[in-house]
PDB file of C-alpha atoms in Angstrom:
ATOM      1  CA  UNK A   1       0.000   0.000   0.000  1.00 49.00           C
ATOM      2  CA  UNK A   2       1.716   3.165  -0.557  1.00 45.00           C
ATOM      3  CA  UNK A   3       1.086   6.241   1.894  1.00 40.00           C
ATOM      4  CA  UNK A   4      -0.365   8.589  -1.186  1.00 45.00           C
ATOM      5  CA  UNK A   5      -4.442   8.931  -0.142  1.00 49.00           C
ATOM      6  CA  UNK A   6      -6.704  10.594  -2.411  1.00 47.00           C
ATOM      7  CA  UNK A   7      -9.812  12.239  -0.662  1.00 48.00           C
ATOM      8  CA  UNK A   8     -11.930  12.592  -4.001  1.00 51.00           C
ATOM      9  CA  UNK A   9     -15.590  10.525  -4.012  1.00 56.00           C
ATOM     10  CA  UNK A  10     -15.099   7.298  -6.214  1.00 54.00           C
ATOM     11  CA  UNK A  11     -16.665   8.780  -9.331  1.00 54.00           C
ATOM     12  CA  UNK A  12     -13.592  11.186  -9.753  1.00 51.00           C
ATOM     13  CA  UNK A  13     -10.531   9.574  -8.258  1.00 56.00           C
ATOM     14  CA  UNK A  14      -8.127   9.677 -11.052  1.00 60.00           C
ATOM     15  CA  UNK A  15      -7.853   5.947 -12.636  1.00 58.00           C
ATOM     16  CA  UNK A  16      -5.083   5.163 -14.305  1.00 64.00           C
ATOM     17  CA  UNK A  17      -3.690   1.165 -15.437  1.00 69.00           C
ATOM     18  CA  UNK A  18      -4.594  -0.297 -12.371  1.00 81.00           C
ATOM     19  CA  UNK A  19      -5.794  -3.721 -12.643  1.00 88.00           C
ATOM     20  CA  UNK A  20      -8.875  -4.644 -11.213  1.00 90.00           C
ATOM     21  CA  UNK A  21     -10.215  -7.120  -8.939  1.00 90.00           C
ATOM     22  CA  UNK A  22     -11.052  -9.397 -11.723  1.00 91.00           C
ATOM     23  CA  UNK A  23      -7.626  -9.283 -13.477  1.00 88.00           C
ATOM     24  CA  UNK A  24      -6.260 -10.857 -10.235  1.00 86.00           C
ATOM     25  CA  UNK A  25      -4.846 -13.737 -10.665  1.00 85.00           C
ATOM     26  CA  UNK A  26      -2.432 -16.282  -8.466  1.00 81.00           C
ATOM     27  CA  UNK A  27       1.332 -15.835  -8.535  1.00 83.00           C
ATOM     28  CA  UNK A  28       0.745 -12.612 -10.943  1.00 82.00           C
ATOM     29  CA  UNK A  29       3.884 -10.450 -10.372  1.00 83.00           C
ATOM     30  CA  UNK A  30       4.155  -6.751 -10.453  1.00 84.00           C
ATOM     31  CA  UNK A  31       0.304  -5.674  -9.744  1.00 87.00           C
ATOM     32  CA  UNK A  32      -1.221  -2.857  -9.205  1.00 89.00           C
ATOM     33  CA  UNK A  33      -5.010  -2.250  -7.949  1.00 90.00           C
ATOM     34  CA  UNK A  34      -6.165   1.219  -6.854  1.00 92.00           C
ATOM     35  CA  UNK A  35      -8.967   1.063  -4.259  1.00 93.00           C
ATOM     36  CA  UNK A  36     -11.543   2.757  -2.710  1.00 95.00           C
ATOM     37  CA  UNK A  37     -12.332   2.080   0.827  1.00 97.00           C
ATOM     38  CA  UNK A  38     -16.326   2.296   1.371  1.00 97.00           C
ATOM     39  CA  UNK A  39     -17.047   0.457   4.772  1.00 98.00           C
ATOM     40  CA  UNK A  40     -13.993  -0.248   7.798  1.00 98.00           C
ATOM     41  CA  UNK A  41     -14.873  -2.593  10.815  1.00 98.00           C
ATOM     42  CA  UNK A  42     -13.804  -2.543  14.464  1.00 98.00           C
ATOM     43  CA  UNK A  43     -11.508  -4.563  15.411  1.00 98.00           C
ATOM     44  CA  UNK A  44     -12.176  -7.854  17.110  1.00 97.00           C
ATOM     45  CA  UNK A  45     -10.639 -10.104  19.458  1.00 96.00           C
ATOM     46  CA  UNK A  46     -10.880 -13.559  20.302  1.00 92.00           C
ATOM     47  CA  UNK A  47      -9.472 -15.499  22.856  1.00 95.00           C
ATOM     48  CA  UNK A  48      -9.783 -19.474  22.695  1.00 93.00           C
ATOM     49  CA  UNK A  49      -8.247 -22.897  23.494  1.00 95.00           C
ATOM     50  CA  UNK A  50      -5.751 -22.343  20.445  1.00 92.00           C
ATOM     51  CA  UNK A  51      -4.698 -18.735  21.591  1.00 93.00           C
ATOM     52  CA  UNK A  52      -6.481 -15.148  20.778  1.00 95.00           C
ATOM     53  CA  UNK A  53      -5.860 -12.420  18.244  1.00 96.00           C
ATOM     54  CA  UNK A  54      -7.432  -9.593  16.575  1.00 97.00           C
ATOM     55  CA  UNK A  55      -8.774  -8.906  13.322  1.00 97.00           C
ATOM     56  CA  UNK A  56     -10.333  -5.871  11.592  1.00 98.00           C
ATOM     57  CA  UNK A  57     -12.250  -5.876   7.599  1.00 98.00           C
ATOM     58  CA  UNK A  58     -12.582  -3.514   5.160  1.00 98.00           C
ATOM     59  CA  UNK A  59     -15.199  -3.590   2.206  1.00 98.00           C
ATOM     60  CA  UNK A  60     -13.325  -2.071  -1.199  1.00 97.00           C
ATOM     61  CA  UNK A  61     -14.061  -1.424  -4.697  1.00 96.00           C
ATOM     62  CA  UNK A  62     -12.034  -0.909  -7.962  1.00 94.00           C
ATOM     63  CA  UNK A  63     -12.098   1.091 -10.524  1.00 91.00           C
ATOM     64  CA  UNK A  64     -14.720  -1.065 -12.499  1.00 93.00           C
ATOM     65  CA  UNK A  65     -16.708  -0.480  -9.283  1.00 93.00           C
ATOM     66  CA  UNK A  66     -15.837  -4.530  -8.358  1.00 95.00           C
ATOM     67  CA  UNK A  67     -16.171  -4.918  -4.670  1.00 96.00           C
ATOM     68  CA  UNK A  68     -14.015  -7.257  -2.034  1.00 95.00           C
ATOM     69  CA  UNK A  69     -13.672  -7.740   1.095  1.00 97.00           C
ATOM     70  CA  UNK A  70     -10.142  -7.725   2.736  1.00 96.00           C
ATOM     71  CA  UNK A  71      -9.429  -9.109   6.427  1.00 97.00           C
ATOM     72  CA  UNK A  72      -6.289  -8.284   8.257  1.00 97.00           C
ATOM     73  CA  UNK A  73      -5.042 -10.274  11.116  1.00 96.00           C
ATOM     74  CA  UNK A  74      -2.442 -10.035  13.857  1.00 95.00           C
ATOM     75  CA  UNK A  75       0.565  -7.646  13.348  1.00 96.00           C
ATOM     76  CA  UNK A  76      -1.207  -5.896  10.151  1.00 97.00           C
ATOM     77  CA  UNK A  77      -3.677  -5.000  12.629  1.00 98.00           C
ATOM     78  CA  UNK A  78      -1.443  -2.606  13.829  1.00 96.00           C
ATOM     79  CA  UNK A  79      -0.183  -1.342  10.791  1.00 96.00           C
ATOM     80  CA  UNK A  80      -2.968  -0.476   9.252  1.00 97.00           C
ATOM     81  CA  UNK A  81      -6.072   0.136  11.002  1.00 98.00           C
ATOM     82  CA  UNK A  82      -5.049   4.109  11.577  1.00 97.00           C
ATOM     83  CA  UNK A  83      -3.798   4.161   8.228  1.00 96.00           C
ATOM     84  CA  UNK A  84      -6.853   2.820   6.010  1.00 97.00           C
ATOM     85  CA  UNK A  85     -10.051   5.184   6.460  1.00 97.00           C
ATOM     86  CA  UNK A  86     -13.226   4.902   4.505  1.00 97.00           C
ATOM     87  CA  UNK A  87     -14.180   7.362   1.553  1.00 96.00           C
ATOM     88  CA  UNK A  88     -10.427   7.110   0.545  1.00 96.00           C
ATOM     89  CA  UNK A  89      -8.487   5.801  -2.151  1.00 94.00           C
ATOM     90  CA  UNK A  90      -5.288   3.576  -2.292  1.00 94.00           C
ATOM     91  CA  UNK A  91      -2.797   2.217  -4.528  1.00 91.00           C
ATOM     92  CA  UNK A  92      -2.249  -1.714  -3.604  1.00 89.00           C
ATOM     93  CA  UNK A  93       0.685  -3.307  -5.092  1.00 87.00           C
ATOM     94  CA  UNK A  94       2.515  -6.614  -5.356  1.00 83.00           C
ATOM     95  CA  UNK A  95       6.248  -8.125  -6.288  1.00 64.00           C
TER      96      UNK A  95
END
């Protein structure tokens, strides 16, 4: 995720070549999917007889208006729940 937010509504964030959530594929190399954050959780906890965590979601959609659901767990928790607010967008990228 890089740290460059855009605050416009969906209709006009500027799209570029991003690929979107349908162009996904496994071991693809050098992606890149621009999203827009529409709904963020709380996060939970647990606590059971194989240990506890925490866990927050996110609802997203591309640029094709595609929507997913991400989950992040543990340590990413962390990292990111500050970082990713709804009603912005964000460039997603993979090696």
């Amino acid at each position: 995720m890089t740290s460059e937010e855009e605050k416009d509504d969906h209709k006009t964030a500027s799209w570029g070549n991003e690929m979107t959530f349908k162009d996904l594929v496994p071991y693809k190399v050098g992606w890149k999917v621009k999203i827009w954050v529409t709904s963020k959780s709380n996060i939970w906890t647990w606590q059971n007889d194989w240990g506890s965590g925490k866990l927050f979601n996110i609802e997203m959609m591309d640029k094709d208006n595609n929507t997913m659901e991400g989950t992040f767990f543990g340590d990413a928790v962390e990292t990111f729940f500050e970082k990713l607010k709804p009603g912005t967008c964000y460039e997603l990228t993979g090696a």
